CSV table of C-alpha atoms and ligand atoms in Angstrom, one decimal:
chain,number,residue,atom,x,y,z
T,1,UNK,CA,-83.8,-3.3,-23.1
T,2,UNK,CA,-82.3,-2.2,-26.3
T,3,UNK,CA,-80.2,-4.6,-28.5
T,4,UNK,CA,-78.4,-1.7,-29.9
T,5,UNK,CA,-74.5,-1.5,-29.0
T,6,UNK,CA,-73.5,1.4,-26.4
T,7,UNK,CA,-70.8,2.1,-29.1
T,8,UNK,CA,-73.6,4.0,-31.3
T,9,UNK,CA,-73.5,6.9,-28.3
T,10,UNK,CA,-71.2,8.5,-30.6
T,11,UNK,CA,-73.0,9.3,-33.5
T,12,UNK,CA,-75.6,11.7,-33.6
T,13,UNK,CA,-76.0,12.2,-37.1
T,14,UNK,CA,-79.9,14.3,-36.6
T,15,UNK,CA,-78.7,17.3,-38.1
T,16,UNK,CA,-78.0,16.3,-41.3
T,17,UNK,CA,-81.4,14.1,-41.5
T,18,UNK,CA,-83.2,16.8,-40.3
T,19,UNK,CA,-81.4,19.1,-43.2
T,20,UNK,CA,-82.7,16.3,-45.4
T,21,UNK,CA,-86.2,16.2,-44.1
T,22,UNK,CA,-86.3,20.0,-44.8
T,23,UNK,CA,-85.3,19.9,-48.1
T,24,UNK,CA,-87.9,17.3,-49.1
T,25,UNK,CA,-90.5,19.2,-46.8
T,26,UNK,CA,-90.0,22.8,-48.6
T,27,UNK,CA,-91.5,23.5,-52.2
T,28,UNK,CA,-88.5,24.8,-53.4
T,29,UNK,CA,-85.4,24.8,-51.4
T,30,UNK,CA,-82.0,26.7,-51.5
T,31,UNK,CA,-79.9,23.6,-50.1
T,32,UNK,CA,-76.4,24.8,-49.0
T,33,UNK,CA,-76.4,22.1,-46.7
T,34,UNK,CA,-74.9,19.3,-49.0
T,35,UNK,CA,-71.4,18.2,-49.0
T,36,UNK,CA,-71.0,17.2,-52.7
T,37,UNK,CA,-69.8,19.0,-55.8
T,38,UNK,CA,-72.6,20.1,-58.4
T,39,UNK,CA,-70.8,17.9,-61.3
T,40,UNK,CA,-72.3,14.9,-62.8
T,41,UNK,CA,-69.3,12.1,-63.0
T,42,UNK,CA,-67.8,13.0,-66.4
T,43,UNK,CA,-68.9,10.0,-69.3
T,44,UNK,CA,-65.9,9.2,-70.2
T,45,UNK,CA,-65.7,7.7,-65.8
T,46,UNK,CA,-69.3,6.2,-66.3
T,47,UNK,CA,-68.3,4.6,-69.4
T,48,UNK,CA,-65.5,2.9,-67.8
T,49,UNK,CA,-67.5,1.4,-65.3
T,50,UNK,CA,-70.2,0.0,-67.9
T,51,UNK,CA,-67.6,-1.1,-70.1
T,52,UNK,CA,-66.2,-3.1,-67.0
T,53,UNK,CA,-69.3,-4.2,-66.0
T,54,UNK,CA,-69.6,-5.5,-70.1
T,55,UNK,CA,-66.3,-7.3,-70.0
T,56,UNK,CA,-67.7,-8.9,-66.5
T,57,UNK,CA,-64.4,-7.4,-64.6
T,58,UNK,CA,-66.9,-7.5,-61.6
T,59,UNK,CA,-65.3,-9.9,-59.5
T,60,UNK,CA,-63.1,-9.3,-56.5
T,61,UNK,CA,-59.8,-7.5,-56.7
T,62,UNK,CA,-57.2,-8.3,-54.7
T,63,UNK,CA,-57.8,-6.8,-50.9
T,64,UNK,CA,-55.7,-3.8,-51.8
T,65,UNK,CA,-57.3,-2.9,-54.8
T,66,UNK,CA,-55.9,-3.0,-59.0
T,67,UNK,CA,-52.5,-2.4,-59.2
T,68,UNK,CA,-52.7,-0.2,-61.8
T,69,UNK,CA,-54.8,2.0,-60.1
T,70,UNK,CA,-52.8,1.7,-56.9
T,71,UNK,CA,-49.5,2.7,-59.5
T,72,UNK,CA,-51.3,5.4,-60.9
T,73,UNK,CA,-52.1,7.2,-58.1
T,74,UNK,CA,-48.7,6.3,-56.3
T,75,UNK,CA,-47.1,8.6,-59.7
T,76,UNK,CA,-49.7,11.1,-58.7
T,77,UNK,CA,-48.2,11.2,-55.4
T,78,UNK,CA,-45.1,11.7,-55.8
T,79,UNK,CA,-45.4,14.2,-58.8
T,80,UNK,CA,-48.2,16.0,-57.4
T,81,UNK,CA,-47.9,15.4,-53.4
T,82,UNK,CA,-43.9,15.1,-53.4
T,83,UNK,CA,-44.7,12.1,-51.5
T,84,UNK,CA,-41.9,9.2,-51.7
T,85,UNK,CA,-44.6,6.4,-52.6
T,86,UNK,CA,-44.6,3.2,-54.1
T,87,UNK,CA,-48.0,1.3,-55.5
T,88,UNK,CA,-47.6,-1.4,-52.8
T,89,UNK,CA,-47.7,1.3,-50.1
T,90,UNK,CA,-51.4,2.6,-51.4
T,91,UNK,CA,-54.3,0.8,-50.8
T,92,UNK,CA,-57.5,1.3,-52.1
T,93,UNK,CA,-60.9,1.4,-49.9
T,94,UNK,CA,-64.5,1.7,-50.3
T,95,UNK,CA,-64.4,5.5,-49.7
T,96,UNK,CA,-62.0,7.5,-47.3
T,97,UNK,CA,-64.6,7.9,-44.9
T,98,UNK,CA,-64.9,3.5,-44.8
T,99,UNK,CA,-60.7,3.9,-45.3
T,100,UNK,CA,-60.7,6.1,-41.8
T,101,UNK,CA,-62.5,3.1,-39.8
T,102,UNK,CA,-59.6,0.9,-41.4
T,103,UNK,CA,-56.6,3.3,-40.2
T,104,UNK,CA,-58.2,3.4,-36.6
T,105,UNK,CA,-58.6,-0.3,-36.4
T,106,UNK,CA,-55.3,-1.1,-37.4
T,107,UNK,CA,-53.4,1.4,-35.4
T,108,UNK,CA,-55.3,2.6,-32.0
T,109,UNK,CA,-56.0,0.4,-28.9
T,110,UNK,CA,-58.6,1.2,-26.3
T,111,UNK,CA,-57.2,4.6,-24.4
T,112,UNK,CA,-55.0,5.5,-26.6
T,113,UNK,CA,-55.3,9.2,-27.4
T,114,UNK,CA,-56.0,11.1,-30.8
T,115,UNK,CA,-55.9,14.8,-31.5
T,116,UNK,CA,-58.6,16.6,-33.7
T,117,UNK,CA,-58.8,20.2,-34.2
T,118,UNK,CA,-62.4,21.6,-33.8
T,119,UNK,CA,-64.2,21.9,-35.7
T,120,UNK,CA,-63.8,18.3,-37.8
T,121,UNK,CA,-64.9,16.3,-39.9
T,122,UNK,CA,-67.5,14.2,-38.0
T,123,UNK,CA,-65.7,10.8,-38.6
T,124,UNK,CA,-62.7,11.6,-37.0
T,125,UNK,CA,-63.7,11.7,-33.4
T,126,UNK,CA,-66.6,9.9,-33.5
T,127,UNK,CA,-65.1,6.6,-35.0
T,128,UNK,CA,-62.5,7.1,-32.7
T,129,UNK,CA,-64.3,7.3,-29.7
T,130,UNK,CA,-66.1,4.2,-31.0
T,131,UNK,CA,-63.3,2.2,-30.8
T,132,UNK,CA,-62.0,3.1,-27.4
T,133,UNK,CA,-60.0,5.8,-27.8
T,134,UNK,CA,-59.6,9.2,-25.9
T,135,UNK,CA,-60.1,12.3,-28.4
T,136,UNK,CA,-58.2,15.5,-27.3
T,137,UNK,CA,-59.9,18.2,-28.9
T,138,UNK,CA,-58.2,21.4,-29.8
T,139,UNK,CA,-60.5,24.5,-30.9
T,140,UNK,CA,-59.2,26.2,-33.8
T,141,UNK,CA,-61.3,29.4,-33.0
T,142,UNK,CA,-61.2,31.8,-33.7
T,143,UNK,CA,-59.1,31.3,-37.0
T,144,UNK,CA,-59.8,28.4,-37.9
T,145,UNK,CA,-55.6,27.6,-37.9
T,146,UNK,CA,-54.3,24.9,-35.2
T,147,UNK,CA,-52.4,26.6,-32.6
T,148,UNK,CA,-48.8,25.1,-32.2
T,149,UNK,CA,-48.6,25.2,-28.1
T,150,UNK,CA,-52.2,24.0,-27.7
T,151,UNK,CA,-50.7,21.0,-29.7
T,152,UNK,CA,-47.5,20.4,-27.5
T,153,UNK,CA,-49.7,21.1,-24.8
T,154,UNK,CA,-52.0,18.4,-25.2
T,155,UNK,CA,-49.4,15.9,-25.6
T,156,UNK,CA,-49.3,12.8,-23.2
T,157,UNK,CA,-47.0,9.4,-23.2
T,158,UNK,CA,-50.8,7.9,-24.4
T,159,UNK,CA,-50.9,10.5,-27.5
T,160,UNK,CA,-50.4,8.4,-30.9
T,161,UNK,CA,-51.8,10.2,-34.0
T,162,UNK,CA,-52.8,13.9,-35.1
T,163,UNK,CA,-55.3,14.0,-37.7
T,164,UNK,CA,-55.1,17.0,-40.4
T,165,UNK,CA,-57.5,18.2,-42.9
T,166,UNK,CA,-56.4,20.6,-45.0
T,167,UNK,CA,-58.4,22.3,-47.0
T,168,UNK,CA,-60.7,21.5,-44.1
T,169,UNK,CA,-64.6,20.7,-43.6
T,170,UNK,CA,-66.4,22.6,-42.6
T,171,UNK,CA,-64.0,25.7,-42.2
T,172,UNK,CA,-62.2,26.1,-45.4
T,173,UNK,CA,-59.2,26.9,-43.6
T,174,UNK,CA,-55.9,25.9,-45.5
T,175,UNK,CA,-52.9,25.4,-43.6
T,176,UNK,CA,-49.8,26.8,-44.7
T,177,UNK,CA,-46.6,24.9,-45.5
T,178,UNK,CA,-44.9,26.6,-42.6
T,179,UNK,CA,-48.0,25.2,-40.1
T,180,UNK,CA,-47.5,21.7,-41.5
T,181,UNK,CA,-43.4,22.0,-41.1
T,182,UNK,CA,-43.8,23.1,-37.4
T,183,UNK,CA,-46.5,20.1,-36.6
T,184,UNK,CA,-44.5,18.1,-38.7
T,185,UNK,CA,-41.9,18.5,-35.9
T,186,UNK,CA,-43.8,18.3,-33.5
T,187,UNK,CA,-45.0,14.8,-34.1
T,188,UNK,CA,-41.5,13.9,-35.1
T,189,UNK,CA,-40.4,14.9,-31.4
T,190,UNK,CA,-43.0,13.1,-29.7
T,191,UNK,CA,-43.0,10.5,-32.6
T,192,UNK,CA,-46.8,10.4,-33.6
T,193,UNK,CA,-48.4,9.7,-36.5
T,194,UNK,CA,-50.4,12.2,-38.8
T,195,UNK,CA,-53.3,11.5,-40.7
T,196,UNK,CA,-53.5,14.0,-43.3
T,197,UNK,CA,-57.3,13.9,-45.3
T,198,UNK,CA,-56.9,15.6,-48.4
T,199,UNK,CA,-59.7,14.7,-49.8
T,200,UNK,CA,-60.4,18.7,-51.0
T,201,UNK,CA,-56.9,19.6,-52.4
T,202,UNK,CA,-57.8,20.4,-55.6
T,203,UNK,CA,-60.3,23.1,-53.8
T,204,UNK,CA,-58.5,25.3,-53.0
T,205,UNK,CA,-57.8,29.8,-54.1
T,206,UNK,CA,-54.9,32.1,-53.6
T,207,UNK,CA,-52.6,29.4,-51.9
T,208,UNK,CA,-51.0,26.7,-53.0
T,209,UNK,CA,-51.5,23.0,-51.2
T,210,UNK,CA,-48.5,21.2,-49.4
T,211,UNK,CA,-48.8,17.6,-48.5
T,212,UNK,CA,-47.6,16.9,-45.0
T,213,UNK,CA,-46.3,13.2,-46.0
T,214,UNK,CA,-43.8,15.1,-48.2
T,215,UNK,CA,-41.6,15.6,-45.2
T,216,UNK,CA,-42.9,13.9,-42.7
T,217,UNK,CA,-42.6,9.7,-43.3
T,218,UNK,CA,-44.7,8.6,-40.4
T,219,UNK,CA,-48.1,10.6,-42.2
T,220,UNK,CA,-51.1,8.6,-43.6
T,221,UNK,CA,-52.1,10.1,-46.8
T,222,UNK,CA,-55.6,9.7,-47.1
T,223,UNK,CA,-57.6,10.5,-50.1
T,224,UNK,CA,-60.2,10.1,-52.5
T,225,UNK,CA,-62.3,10.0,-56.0
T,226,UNK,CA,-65.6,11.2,-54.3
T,227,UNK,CA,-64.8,15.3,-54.6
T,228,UNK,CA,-62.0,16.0,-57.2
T,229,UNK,CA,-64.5,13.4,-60.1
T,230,UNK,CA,-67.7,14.0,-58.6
T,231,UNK,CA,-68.0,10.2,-57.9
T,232,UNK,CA,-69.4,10.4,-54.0
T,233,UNK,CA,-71.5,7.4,-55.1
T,234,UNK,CA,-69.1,5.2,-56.2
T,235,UNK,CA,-67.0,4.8,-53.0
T,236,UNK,CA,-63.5,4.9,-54.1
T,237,UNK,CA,-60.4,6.3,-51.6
T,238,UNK,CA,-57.1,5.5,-50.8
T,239,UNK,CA,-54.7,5.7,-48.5
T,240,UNK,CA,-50.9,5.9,-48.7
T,241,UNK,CA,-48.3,6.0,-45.8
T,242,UNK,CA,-45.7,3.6,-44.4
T,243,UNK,CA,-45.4,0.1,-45.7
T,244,UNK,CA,-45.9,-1.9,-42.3
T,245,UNK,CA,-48.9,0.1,-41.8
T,246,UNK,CA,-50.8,-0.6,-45.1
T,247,UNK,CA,-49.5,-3.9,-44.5
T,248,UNK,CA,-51.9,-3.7,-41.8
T,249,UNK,CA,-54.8,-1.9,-43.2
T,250,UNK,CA,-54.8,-4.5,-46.2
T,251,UNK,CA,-55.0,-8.0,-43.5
T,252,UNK,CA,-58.1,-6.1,-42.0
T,253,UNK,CA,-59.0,-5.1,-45.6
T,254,UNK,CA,-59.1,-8.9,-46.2
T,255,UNK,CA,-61.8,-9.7,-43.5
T,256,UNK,CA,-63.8,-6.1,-43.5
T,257,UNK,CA,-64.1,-5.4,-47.5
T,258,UNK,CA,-62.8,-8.4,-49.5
T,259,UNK,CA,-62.3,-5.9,-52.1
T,260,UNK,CA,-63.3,-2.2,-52.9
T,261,UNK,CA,-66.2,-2.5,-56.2
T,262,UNK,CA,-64.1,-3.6,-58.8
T,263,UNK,CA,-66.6,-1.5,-61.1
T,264,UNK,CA,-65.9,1.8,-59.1
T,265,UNK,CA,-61.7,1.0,-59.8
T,266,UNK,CA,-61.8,0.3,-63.2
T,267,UNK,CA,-63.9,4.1,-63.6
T,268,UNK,CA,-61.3,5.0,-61.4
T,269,UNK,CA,-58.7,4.6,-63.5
T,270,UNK,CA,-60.1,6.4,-66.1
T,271,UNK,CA,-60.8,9.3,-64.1
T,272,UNK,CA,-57.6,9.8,-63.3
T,273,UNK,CA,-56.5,10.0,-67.0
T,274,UNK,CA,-58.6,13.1,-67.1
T,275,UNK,CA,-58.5,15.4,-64.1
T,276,UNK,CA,-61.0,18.0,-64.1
T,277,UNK,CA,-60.2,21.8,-63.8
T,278,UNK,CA,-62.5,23.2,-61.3
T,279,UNK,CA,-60.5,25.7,-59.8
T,280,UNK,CA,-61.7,28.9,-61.3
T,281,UNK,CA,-65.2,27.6,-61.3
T,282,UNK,CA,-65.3,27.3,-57.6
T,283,UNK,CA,-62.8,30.5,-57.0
T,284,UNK,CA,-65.6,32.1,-58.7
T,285,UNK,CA,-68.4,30.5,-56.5
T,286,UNK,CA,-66.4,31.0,-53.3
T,287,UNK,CA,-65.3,35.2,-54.1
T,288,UNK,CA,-69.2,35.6,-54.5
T,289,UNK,CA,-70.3,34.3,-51.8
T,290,UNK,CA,-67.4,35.5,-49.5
T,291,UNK,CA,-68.2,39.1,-50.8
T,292,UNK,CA,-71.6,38.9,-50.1
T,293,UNK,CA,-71.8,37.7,-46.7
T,294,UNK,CA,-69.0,40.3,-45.6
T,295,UNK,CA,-71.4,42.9,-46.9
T,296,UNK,CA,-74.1,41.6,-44.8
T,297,UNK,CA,-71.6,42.0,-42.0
T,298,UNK,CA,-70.3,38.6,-41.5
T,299,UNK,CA,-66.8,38.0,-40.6
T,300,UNK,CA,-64.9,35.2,-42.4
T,301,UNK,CA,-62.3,33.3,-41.0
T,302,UNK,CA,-61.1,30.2,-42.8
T,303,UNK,CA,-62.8,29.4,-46.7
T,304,UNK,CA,-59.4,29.8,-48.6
T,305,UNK,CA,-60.2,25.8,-50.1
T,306,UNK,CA,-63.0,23.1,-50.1
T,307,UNK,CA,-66.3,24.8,-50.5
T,308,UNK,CA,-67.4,25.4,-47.5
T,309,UNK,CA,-67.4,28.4,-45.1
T,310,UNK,CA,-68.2,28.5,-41.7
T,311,UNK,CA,-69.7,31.3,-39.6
T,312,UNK,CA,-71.2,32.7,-36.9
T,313,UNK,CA,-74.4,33.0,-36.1
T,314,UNK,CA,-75.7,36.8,-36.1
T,315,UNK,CA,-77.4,38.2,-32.9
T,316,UNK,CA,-76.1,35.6,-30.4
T,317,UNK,CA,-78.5,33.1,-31.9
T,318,UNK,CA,-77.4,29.6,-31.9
T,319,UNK,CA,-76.6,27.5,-34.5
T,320,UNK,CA,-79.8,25.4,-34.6
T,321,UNK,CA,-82.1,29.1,-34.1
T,322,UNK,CA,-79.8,30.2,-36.9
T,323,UNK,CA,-80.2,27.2,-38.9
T,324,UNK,CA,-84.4,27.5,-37.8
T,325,UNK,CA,-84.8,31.1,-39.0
T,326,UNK,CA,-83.0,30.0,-42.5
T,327,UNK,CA,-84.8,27.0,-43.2
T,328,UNK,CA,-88.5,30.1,-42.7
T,329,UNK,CA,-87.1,31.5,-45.5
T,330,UNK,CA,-86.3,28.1,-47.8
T,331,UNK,CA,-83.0,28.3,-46.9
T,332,UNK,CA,-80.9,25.2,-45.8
T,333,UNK,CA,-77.8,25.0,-43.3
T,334,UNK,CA,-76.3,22.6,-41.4
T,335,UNK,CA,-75.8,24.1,-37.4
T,336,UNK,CA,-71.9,23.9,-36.7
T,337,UNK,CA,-72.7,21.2,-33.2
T,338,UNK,CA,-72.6,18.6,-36.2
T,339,UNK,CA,-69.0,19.5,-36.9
T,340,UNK,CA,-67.9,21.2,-33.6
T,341,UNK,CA,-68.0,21.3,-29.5
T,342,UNK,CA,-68.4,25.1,-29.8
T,343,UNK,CA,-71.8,26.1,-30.5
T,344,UNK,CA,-73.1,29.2,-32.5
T,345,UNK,CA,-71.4,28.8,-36.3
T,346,UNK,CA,-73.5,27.7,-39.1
T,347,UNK,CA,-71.5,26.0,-42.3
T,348,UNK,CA,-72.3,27.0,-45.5
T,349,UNK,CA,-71.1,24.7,-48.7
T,350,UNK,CA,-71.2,26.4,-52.2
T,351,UNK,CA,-70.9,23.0,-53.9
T,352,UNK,CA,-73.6,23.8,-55.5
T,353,UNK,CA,-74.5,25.9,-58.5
T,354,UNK,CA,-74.2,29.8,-59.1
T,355,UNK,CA,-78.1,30.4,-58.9
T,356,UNK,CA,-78.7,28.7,-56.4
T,357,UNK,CA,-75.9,30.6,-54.4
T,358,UNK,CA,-77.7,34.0,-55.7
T,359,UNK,CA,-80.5,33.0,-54.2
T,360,UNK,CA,-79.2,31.9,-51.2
T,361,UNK,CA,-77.3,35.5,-50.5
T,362,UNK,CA,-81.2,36.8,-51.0
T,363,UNK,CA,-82.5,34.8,-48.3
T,364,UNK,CA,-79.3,35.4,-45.9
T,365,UNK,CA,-79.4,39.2,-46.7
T,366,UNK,CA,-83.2,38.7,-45.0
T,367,UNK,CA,-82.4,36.5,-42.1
T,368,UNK,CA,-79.1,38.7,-41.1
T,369,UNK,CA,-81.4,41.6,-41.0
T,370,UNK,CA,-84.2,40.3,-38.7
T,371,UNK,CA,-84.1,41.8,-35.3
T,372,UNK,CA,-83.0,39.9,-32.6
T,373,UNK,CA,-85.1,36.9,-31.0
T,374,UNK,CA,-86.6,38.5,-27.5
T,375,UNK,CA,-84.3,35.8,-25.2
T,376,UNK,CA,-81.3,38.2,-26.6
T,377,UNK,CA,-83.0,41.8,-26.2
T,378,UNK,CA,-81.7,44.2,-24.1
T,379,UNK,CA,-84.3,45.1,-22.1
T,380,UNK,CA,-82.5,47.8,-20.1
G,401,PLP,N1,-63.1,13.7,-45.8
G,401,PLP,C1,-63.7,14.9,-45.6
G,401,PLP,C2,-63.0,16.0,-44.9
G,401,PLP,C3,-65.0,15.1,-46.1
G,401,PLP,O1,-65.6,16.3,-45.9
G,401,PLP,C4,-65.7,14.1,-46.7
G,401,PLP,C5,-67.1,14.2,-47.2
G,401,PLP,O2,-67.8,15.2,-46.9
G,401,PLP,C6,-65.0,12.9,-46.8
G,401,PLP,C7,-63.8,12.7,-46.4
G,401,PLP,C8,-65.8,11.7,-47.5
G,401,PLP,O3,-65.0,11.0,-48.3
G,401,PLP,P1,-65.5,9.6,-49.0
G,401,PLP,O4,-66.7,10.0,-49.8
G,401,PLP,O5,-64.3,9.2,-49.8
G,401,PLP,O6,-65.8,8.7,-47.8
C-alpha cells in the first residue's frame, strides 16, 4: 500500500520531465520547451540581493511581505493596471504559482466549482481539483478566445471564481478589453470572482493590455517578478484584490510561508526601479517565428503576447507523435495534453534566443514535411 496522498492523482507532470530528460539525453538540443525568458536577472537585481544578504536583512518579513515593496507595486497598479489599490491590499508570495495554492485555500470549499478555459496553465485546475473542487472546463478552440455563452452556460448556484490569463500560456491568445468588459459582467451578474494571472503583460505585440480588476472590484490580481526580471529562481509574486480577501491569504500566509525570502524582496525592489524593455526584442522573436511556421503551412491562432504559440499537430499526428518525431531531429516541444483536455497541439515558447529559434524553424521545416505515419495513410 502506498503512503502517498490520493490528492497527487492530479498532477501528472511526465511531460515536462520527459522534455527534460531529452534535453540532457541529446548532444545538442534546440529546447523550445522551456518556459523562461533568455535574460540573466539584470546586476543591478543581483546586487540588491547580495547587498541584503551583506547587511544580514535575511530574516523574516512580515507575513505579507516589505511594505515598500508591497507600496511600490500598489503605485504600479494603479498607474499601470488602473487598478484602485492600496499596499495593504497586496501581498507578497513565494512565487504566483505558490500565491495560486494561497487564493484556493482561502476562498474554495470542497465542491465548489471553478472555471478554466482550455487550454491552461497547469496549476489552475490541478490545484483546484486537489483541494476538492469541481473544475468546469471551457475549450477555447479553435481561437484560442473564451466564448461568452459557453461561460453563462456553465454557470451553476455552486460556480464561485473564473480564472483569466491573459496574455495566456500556452496559447498566446490576448483578450481584448471588450472580452474582459463582457466577462466582467458576467461575473458581476452571477457575482463570482475573477482571478486574472498576468504574469506575461509586458509580453505582449500589436495590442495593448487591459487589466480586468480595473473595472471589475471582486478580481484577484495576480502577478509576478519571475517573467518581466527574469528572476524565475528567486520566487517572488503578488497578489492584489479585495481587502477581506488578502486579509485571508495573509492569516494562511502566517502558517504556510512565514514570510516570502526576504533576500528575493529586497532584489525585488530594485527591479522594479528598473523595468526592462523587452518588447521589440520578443516582437521580433515572435514575427519570425510566426512567419515561418505559416510558410510551412501551419495555422496560428492565438500568439499575440507571452512567448509561446500553440499548434496543431500536422498529419493527424498526436501531440506526443508530434512531440516524438521533433525530439529525432534534436528538436524539443512540450505535447499540448500538459496544458489541455484536447489532444493534438504542440506549444512552442520562443523564450529563448534568436539562433536557437533559426534553428528550430530548420528542424520544423523537416518534420512538417515528413510523410504521414502509416496509422494515418489512406490506403484506399
Ligand atoms: N502563471 C503563468 C501563466 C505561467 O505560465 C507561469 C510559468 O510558466 C507562472 C504563472 C509561474 O509564475 P511563478 O514563477 O511566479 O510561480
Amino acid at each position: 500500500m502506498s503512503f502517498i496522498s490520493n490528492r497527487l492523482q492530479y498532477f501528472d507532470s511526465g511531460d515536462f520531465q520527459r522534455a527534460i530528460e531529452k534535453q540532457s539525453e541529446l548532444a545538442d538540443p534546440i529546447d523550445l520547451s522551456i518556459g523562461i525568458p533568455e535574460e540573466l536577472t539584470a546586476e543591478h537585481i543581483k546586487a540588491a540581493g547580495i547587498r541584503a544578504i551583506q547587511q544580514d536583512k535575511t530574516s523574516y518579513t512580515p507575513a505579507n511581505g516589505l511594505l515598500d515593496l508591497r507600496a511600490a507595486i500598489a503605485r504600479k497598479l494603479v498607474d499601470e493596471n488602473n487598478l484602485s489599490c492600496s499596499a495593504a491590499a497586496v501581498t507578497i508570495v513565494p512565487g504566483l504559482t505558490t500565491g495560486l495554492l494561497l487564493v484556493y485555500l482561502a476562498l474554495l470549499d470542497p465542491g465548489d466549482e471553478i472555471i478554466v478555459f482550455d487550454p491552461y496553465y497547469p496549476p489552475y485546475p490541478h490545484l483546484a481539483s486537489m483541494i476538492g473542487a469541481h473544475v468546469v472546463y471551457i475549450s477555447t478552440l479553435p481561437t484560442f478566445q473564451p466564448d461568452l455563452p459557453s461561460i453563462e452556460a456553465s454557470i451553476t448556484d455552486r460556480t464561485k471564481m473564473i480564472v483569466i490569463n491573459s496574455p495566456n500560456n500556452p496559447t498566446g491568445a490576448v483578450y481584448s478589453e471588450k472580452t474582459l468588459r463582457k466577462i466582467a459582467s458576467i461575473a458581476e451578474q452571477h457575482n463570482l470572482l475573477v482571478i486574472s494571472d498576468e504574469i506575461y503583460e509586458h509580453f505582449i505585440y500589436d495590442v495593448p493590455h487591459f487589466s480586468i480588476g480595473s473595472i471589475y472590484p471582486n478580481t484577484i490580481t495576480m502577478n509576478g517578478f519571475s517573467k518581466e526580471y527574469a528572476m524565475t529562481g528567486w520566487r517572488l509574486g503578488y497578489i492584489a484584490g479585495p481587502q477581506e480577501i488578502i486579509d485571508a491569504i495573509n492569516q494562511l500566509q502566517q502558517y504556510v510561508v512565514m514570510s516570502s525570502s526576504s533576500i528575493a524582496q529586497h532584489a525585488g525592489l530594485s527591479a522594479m526601479e528598473h523595468r526592462p524593455q523587452l518588447t521589440v526584442k520578443y516582437k521580433q522573436k515572435h514575427d519570425f517565428l510566426v512567419k515561418e511556421l505559416q510558410a510551412m503551412g501551419y495555422v496560428i491562432h492565438g500568439a499575440q503576447g507571452a512567448f509561446y504559440i500553440f499548434v496543431k499537430a500536422p498529419h493527424d499526428l498526436t501531440d506526443v507523435e508530434f512531440a516524438d518525431r521533433a525530439s529525432d531531429y534534436g528538436l524539443i516541444l512540450v505535447p499540448g495534453r500538459a496544458f489541455s483536455r484536447l489532444h493534438g497541439y504542440v506549444r512552442l515558447s520562443y523564450g529563448t534566443d534568436m539562433e536557437t529559434l533559426e534553428r528550430a524553424v530548420k528542424a520544423l521545416a523537416k518534420i512538417t514535411a515528413l510523410p504521414p505515419p502509416s496509422h494515418v495513410v489512406n490506403l484506399e
